[in-house]
Amino acid sequence: MYVKKLLVGLFCVSTFAAFAKECTPGTLDNTHFLIPGGAGGGWDRTARGVGEALVRSNILDLATYENMSGGGGARAIAHLIETGAPRTLMVNSTPIVVRSLQGVFPQTFRDLTPVASVIGDYSVIAVRSQSRYEDLHGLLSDLGNNPRGIPVAGGSVSGGTDHIFAALIARGAGVDARAVKYIPYDAGGKAMAGLLSGEVAALSSGFGEVVDLVHQGWVRLLCIASSSRLPDLPELPTCKEAGAPEALFVNWRGFFAAPSVPGETICAWQQMLADLQTTREWEEVRERYGWVELHHEGPDFMALLTEQEHTLRRLLNELELIE
Amino acid sequence: MFEGVSAGFAAAFSIANIGYLIVGCSAGTLIGMIPGLGPMTAIALMIPLASTLEPASGIILMAAVYYGAIFGGSTSSILINAPGVASTVASSFDGFPLSQQGHAGKALAVAALSSFSGGIIAALMLLVSAPLLANLALSFHSSDYFALIVLGLVSVAAFTGRGELRKALLMTILGLMLSTVGTDQTQGIPRFTLGLVDLIDGISFLLLVMATFAISEALLAIMDPARGRPDQDTKKLTSLKVSKKELKDITPPVLRSSLSGFFVGLLPGAGATIASFLAYGTEQRFANKEARDQFGRGSLRGLAAPESANNAAATGSFVPMLTLGIPGSGTTAIMLGALIAYGIQPGPMLYISEPVVFWAVIVSMWLGNTVLLVLNLPLIPYIARLLTVPRTALLPMILFFSLIGVYLVSFNTFDIFLMTLFAFCAVLLRTCGFPMAPLILGFIMGGMIEENLRRALLLYDDSWSFIWERPSTGTILLLAFAVLVWPGVQSLRERLKAQ
Amino acid sequence: MNSDRFKVRAFDTRTGALLLFVFCCAYTWQAFEILQINHTTALFTASSMPRFLGFLGMAVSLHLILFPGASSEYVAPPPLRRWLLMGAFLLLMISYGFALRPLGFMLSTSAFLAAGMYLLGQRSFVAFVSAAVIVPGLFWLLLTQVMGVYFPLWPMAT
């Protein structure tokens, strides 16, 4: 136990050396979680799930939660920056990058302190089990021949994460982003219904959202947007292998703090979340919701964010949705 | 299959599960009565508790809370014209007048009985045909949904029995307009947000309903002391008596509405709200002249129809969730999450691999409905007594509950200001004789109609050919046309007969 | 009958229709301000439905102004005094919105309820206490203890 703390402490020190910050983890008894959305939503479940596991495994004494929805997250972000709350962690996910680029709010993740990501949902391409596409190649060749004839559904708006991913896949067929016939639905569930009804040819979604239907035999996954195959599903090729090398995309969920929060607190939180990864309670929570672990701290997390921003900016430009 | 059913029965009838049923129904009713806290919040709050239980018990608890919350929503809809749940808005059209006339007890009793019937009939149909129905639901395309919602909108004609078609139409258009405020769902462009952060996500339904129904009603009551004072005869107030004749009168509408409600609830994307409006509209359309005039003035049919429909639809919405893992509404989405949390995979395999859970859930629907009836009927006189609270206290409290109810969802004080604005406008419009109900209808349907139409157009490359290329779309649109012209035809026939 | 058409009543169909007509005009104007994405070849854009609705609304409300038809059940509008009372309540609600976060739930709700009751004529101290203090208190308990909703009772930062 002591050795682990020492190692984590050393890790903190070394990773923060680049920022020339002293990383001596402070003590944390309680944390306040700020949720930029309503009760029951994805962010809400993530924050409460993390909080629950932290408390039950005794890493934290008390976790409190506050919902603050509005403006797709704008209110909570503004609130966090303005009040500089020293004990508050805000949960967020990929849309923070997308919406900053689209100008939905003036701030970006750089105006906050990224603490760590905890889970991630890799994008996938799914087709009905009756579909004639056995693998991604089939879909890609049809896309190459007649992009307008292959509608792809997604649970987000035009320019949203599912659309972007569909465009990334289409590049594997040499198809321009704008030529993709993306059909937006306002939720993953409805998009899935659209796929199963035969209205669309394929679905761009997150692994966690479709995995159960795969097990049931209703849909087939053509590829997953991770850099290596998932240990739970080794027969599913990565999109890289399957013919769309640019299609690396994950919808991560993680935590941010106000920019004015001192380094020791940040380090303490990172240690807290790192400790969490190995607990049984966290594993239970993850299994409950079907979450895949994606733990990146500090600079790694920042790197992920920056890279994602770069990809999204490029594609949103191509789609002519931003300047 | 029969061992599954009997195992399900056995599971459902265990003492513990009956206990959870009772707790769930009571908690749900209480929570549903508070404007602002509906089934979604109630179930979401139950999940931590439910996840500590066995899967079957947890689902039973949550289903009980769901039904309880719907009934609770009906209660506040009928008693104080403050429907906190979208699916109970239609119940207020005749429920509130009934309670204003001093028949609160009867209204609540009819609501309870209709809900019960709707739930039972739907559960029976669920039992018999779940897998078949899932496939039917799945075959619906965006264009079909579009047609279905047009059909729902045509029900607006139902609210205009007394020749005020244009006013109702205008209010529907206003509702459709309000639904466009926010971020466009298809392209992600902000519309009518006036540069305000708080409008980017649009206007919440709850906010609109509370402002135009509850708050404006309270304000009107403040302005007119004679208004909103129901007959104080407590005996009549708290009497649950429903005469045999009245029961016979509402039976056909209940049966019809339960069936239509179930089918509408099946479709992911449609739901209890549309079902209740459709049922109300249909019953009004197809009633004879004498009965039709009663709609909006305290018609028992007008109350019974939406009540059976919304409960039947709620049960129907379980079908795509249980058999496909596709949630048809926010509430079923939460329940789905709970099922997955138990490691249960919904799908056609569910009733093969986990028959006990599947049948326990279905059986618990019957039980839930029964418990709700048994539990709530005796409580009705006490609930009805709420109306005898002096108005000096009641009115400010209604205002408070409405405001705080909405605030609790978003924690944004902007909502309070917006509600005040809407309530003021609603008071003005109501004084000029404009009905609020079509506003709500237009608002609810607006988003869905636009979304589905644009998707259909996108899929068909900007051509409207889906109207004739897809027989289902064409048929439903034809049906909508029929519903629209039927009363005209009916009155023509009556006139011809008179000659 | 004809002279009735031009009689101006304060609150009747025409007034309402006029208000709505003005609203529809404003709405339509804003509808044309909606951002257009140039490259989209789609027939139906984000502004299509608003424009359609705007024009339709203008047409129907105009029709209603010109041909109001027989007003069903004309009810005399309440006297000015009562409108002022309603106005007072509107101001009260707005104040509640402003006060809620700075003053905290308990204080602002009690003040709101007490003021409301007073405006309606209540004078009994017991009534004030029971309604204006006990109700918010119970409500808060229900929310925070039984249902676990985070809801601070006292003043908090904006």
mmCIF file of N, CA, C and O in Angstrom, chain B residues 234-268:
data_model
loop_
_atom_site.group_PDB
_atom_site.id
_atom_site.type_symbol
_atom_site.label_atom_id
_atom_site.label_comp_id
_atom_site.label_asym_id
_atom_site.label_seq_id
_atom_site.Cartn_x
_atom_site.Cartn_y
_atom_site.Cartn_z
ATOM 1 N N THR B 234 -68.790 18.837 0.633
ATOM 2 C CA THR B 234 -67.762 17.805 0.763
ATOM 3 C C THR B 234 -68.265 16.423 0.444
ATOM 4 O O THR B 234 -67.545 15.562 -0.002
ATOM 5 N N LYS B 235 -69.547 16.215 0.717
ATOM 6 C CA LYS B 235 -70.045 14.870 0.474
ATOM 7 C C LYS B 235 -69.948 14.559 -1.021
ATOM 8 O O LYS B 235 -69.492 13.505 -1.425
ATOM 9 N N LYS B 236 -70.375 15.515 -1.816
ATOM 10 C CA LYS B 236 -70.331 15.283 -3.259
ATOM 11 C C LYS B 236 -68.878 15.246 -3.718
ATOM 12 O O LYS B 236 -68.477 14.464 -4.556
ATOM 13 N N LEU B 237 -68.097 16.119 -3.100
ATOM 14 C CA LEU B 237 -66.689 16.255 -3.459
ATOM 15 C C LEU B 237 -65.942 14.952 -3.294
ATOM 16 O O LEU B 237 -65.199 14.509 -4.142
ATOM 17 N N THR B 238 -66.163 14.364 -2.119
ATOM 18 C CA THR B 238 -65.355 13.202 -1.815
ATOM 19 C C THR B 238 -66.048 11.906 -2.192
ATOM 20 O O THR B 238 -65.541 10.822 -1.975
ATOM 21 N N SER B 239 -67.232 12.036 -2.762
ATOM 22 C CA SER B 239 -67.940 10.816 -3.099
ATOM 23 C C SER B 239 -67.301 10.159 -4.303
ATOM 24 O O SER B 239 -66.950 10.812 -5.279
ATOM 25 N N LEU B 240 -67.143 8.874 -4.220
ATOM 26 C CA LEU B 240 -66.532 8.142 -5.318
ATOM 27 C C LEU B 240 -67.573 7.517 -6.223
ATOM 28 O O LEU B 240 -67.248 6.791 -7.130
ATOM 29 N N LYS B 241 -68.808 7.807 -5.909
ATOM 30 C CA LYS B 241 -69.864 7.093 -6.620
ATOM 31 C C LYS B 241 -69.865 7.363 -8.102
ATOM 32 O O LYS B 241 -69.872 8.510 -8.546
ATOM 33 N N VAL B 242 -69.790 6.291 -8.810
ATOM 34 C CA VAL B 242 -69.954 6.380 -10.256
ATOM 35 C C VAL B 242 -71.136 5.500 -10.611
ATOM 36 O O VAL B 242 -71.134 4.310 -10.323
ATOM 37 N N SER B 243 -72.138 6.094 -11.207
ATOM 38 C CA SER B 243 -73.367 5.325 -11.423
ATOM 39 C C SER B 243 -73.165 4.263 -12.490
ATOM 40 O O SER B 243 -72.257 4.344 -13.320
ATOM 41 N N LYS B 244 -74.039 3.272 -12.473
ATOM 42 C CA LYS B 244 -73.948 2.171 -13.442
ATOM 43 C C LYS B 244 -74.043 2.718 -14.850
ATOM 44 O O LYS B 244 -73.327 2.288 -15.754
ATOM 45 N N LYS B 245 -74.924 3.671 -15.014
ATOM 46 C CA LYS B 245 -75.116 4.232 -16.350
ATOM 47 C C LYS B 245 -73.831 4.884 -16.825
ATOM 48 O O LYS B 245 -73.401 4.733 -17.952
ATOM 49 N N GLU B 246 -73.199 5.609 -15.887
ATOM 50 C CA GLU B 246 -71.953 6.271 -16.262
ATOM 51 C C GLU B 246 -70.883 5.257 -16.621
ATOM 52 O O GLU B 246 -70.140 5.429 -17.584
ATOM 53 N N LEU B 247 -70.856 4.169 -15.851
ATOM 54 C CA LEU B 247 -69.875 3.130 -16.148
ATOM 55 C C LEU B 247 -70.105 2.553 -17.532
ATOM 56 O O LEU B 247 -69.185 2.358 -18.309
ATOM 57 N N LYS B 248 -71.364 2.291 -17.827
ATOM 58 C CA LYS B 248 -71.673 1.724 -19.145
ATOM 59 C C LYS B 248 -71.285 2.698 -20.250
ATOM 60 O O LYS B 248 -70.796 2.320 -21.297
ATOM 61 N N ASP B 249 -71.500 3.969 -19.954
ATOM 62 C CA ASP B 249 -71.219 4.969 -20.966
ATOM 63 C C ASP B 249 -69.732 5.054 -21.297
ATOM 64 O O ASP B 249 -69.358 5.289 -22.433
ATOM 65 N N ILE B 250 -68.906 4.888 -20.264
ATOM 66 C CA ILE B 250 -67.478 5.053 -20.536
ATOM 67 C C ILE B 250 -66.806 3.765 -20.983
ATOM 68 O O ILE B 250 -65.655 3.780 -21.414
ATOM 69 N N THR B 251 -67.491 2.640 -20.906
ATOM 70 C CA THR B 251 -66.822 1.390 -21.271
ATOM 71 C C THR B 251 -66.332 1.343 -22.722
ATOM 72 O O THR B 251 -65.169 1.030 -22.956
ATOM 73 N N PRO B 252 -67.167 1.639 -23.714
ATOM 74 C CA PRO B 252 -66.632 1.579 -25.078
ATOM 75 C C PRO B 252 -65.430 2.508 -25.299
ATOM 76 O O PRO B 252 -64.429 2.063 -25.863
ATOM 77 N N PRO B 253 -65.512 3.777 -24.867
ATOM 78 C CA PRO B 253 -64.315 4.606 -25.039
ATOM 79 C C PRO B 253 -63.099 4.008 -24.354
ATOM 80 O O PRO B 253 -61.995 4.048 -24.904
ATOM 81 N N VAL B 254 -63.284 3.465 -23.156
ATOM 82 C CA VAL B 254 -62.140 2.894 -22.450
ATOM 83 C C VAL B 254 -61.533 1.758 -23.253
ATOM 84 O O VAL B 254 -60.317 1.673 -23.427
ATOM 85 N N LEU B 255 -62.383 0.882 -23.763
ATOM 86 C CA LEU B 255 -61.868 -0.251 -24.523
ATOM 87 C C LEU B 255 -61.126 0.219 -25.769
ATOM 88 O O LEU B 255 -60.016 -0.221 -26.047
ATOM 89 N N ARG B 256 -61.760 1.114 -26.503
ATOM 90 C CA ARG B 256 -61.124 1.607 -27.713
ATOM 91 C C ARG B 256 -59.808 2.293 -27.418
ATOM 92 O O ARG B 256 -58.792 2.074 -28.081
ATOM 93 N N SER B 257 -59.833 3.167 -26.394
ATOM 94 C CA SER B 257 -58.632 3.927 -26.074
ATOM 95 C C SER B 257 -57.509 3.029 -25.567
ATOM 96 O O SER B 257 -56.339 3.295 -25.830
ATOM 97 N N SER B 258 -57.868 1.978 -24.827
ATOM 98 C CA SER B 258 -56.825 1.080 -24.347
ATOM 99 C C SER B 258 -56.121 0.433 -25.528
ATOM 100 O O SER B 258 -54.891 0.353 -25.560
ATOM 101 N N LEU B 259 -56.909 0.003 -26.508
ATOM 102 C CA LEU B 259 -56.298 -0.641 -27.674
ATOM 103 C C LEU B 259 -55.438 0.340 -28.457
ATOM 104 O O LEU B 259 -54.278 0.058 -28.758
ATOM 105 N N SER B 260 -56.016 1.503 -28.771
ATOM 106 C CA SER B 260 -55.232 2.456 -29.560
ATOM 107 C C SER B 260 -54.027 2.926 -28.783
ATOM 108 O O SER B 260 -52.938 3.062 -29.325
ATOM 109 N N GLY B 261 -54.219 3.127 -27.476
ATOM 110 C CA GLY B 261 -53.103 3.566 -26.641
ATOM 111 C C GLY B 261 -51.972 2.571 -26.649
ATOM 112 O O GLY B 261 -50.807 2.922 -26.797
ATOM 113 N N PHE B 262 -52.316 1.289 -26.568
ATOM 114 C CA PHE B 262 -51.285 0.258 -26.568
ATOM 115 C C PHE B 262 -50.483 0.292 -27.855
ATOM 116 O O PHE B 262 -49.254 0.252 -27.830
ATOM 117 N N PHE B 263 -51.183 0.385 -28.981
ATOM 118 C CA PHE B 263 -50.463 0.368 -30.253
ATOM 119 C C PHE B 263 -49.601 1.602 -30.447
ATOM 120 O O PHE B 263 -48.504 1.516 -30.976
ATOM 121 N N VAL B 264 -50.126 2.740 -30.026
ATOM 122 C CA VAL B 264 -49.314 3.948 -30.153
ATOM 123 C C VAL B 264 -48.102 3.868 -29.234
ATOM 124 O O VAL B 264 -46.993 4.255 -29.600
ATOM 125 N N GLY B 265 -48.305 3.332 -28.050
ATOM 126 C CA GLY B 265 -47.195 3.232 -27.106
ATOM 127 C C GLY B 265 -46.094 2.308 -27.590
ATOM 128 O O GLY B 265 -44.927 2.483 -27.266
ATOM 129 N N LEU B 266 -46.484 1.340 -28.441
ATOM 130 C CA LEU B 266 -45.513 0.411 -29.014
ATOM 131 C C LEU B 266 -44.394 1.103 -29.760
ATOM 132 O O LEU B 266 -43.261 0.668 -29.752
ATOM 133 N N LEU B 267 -44.760 2.151 -30.492
ATOM 134 C CA LEU B 267 -43.800 2.741 -31.399
ATOM 135 C C LEU B 267 -42.758 3.558 -30.657
ATOM 136 O O LEU B 267 -43.112 4.483 -29.948
ATOM 137 N N PRO B 268 -41.482 3.195 -30.846
ATOM 138 C CA PRO B 268 -40.461 4.035 -30.210
ATOM 139 C C PRO B 268 -40.542 5.399 -30.868
ATOM 140 O O PRO B 268 -40.489 5.507 -32.073
#
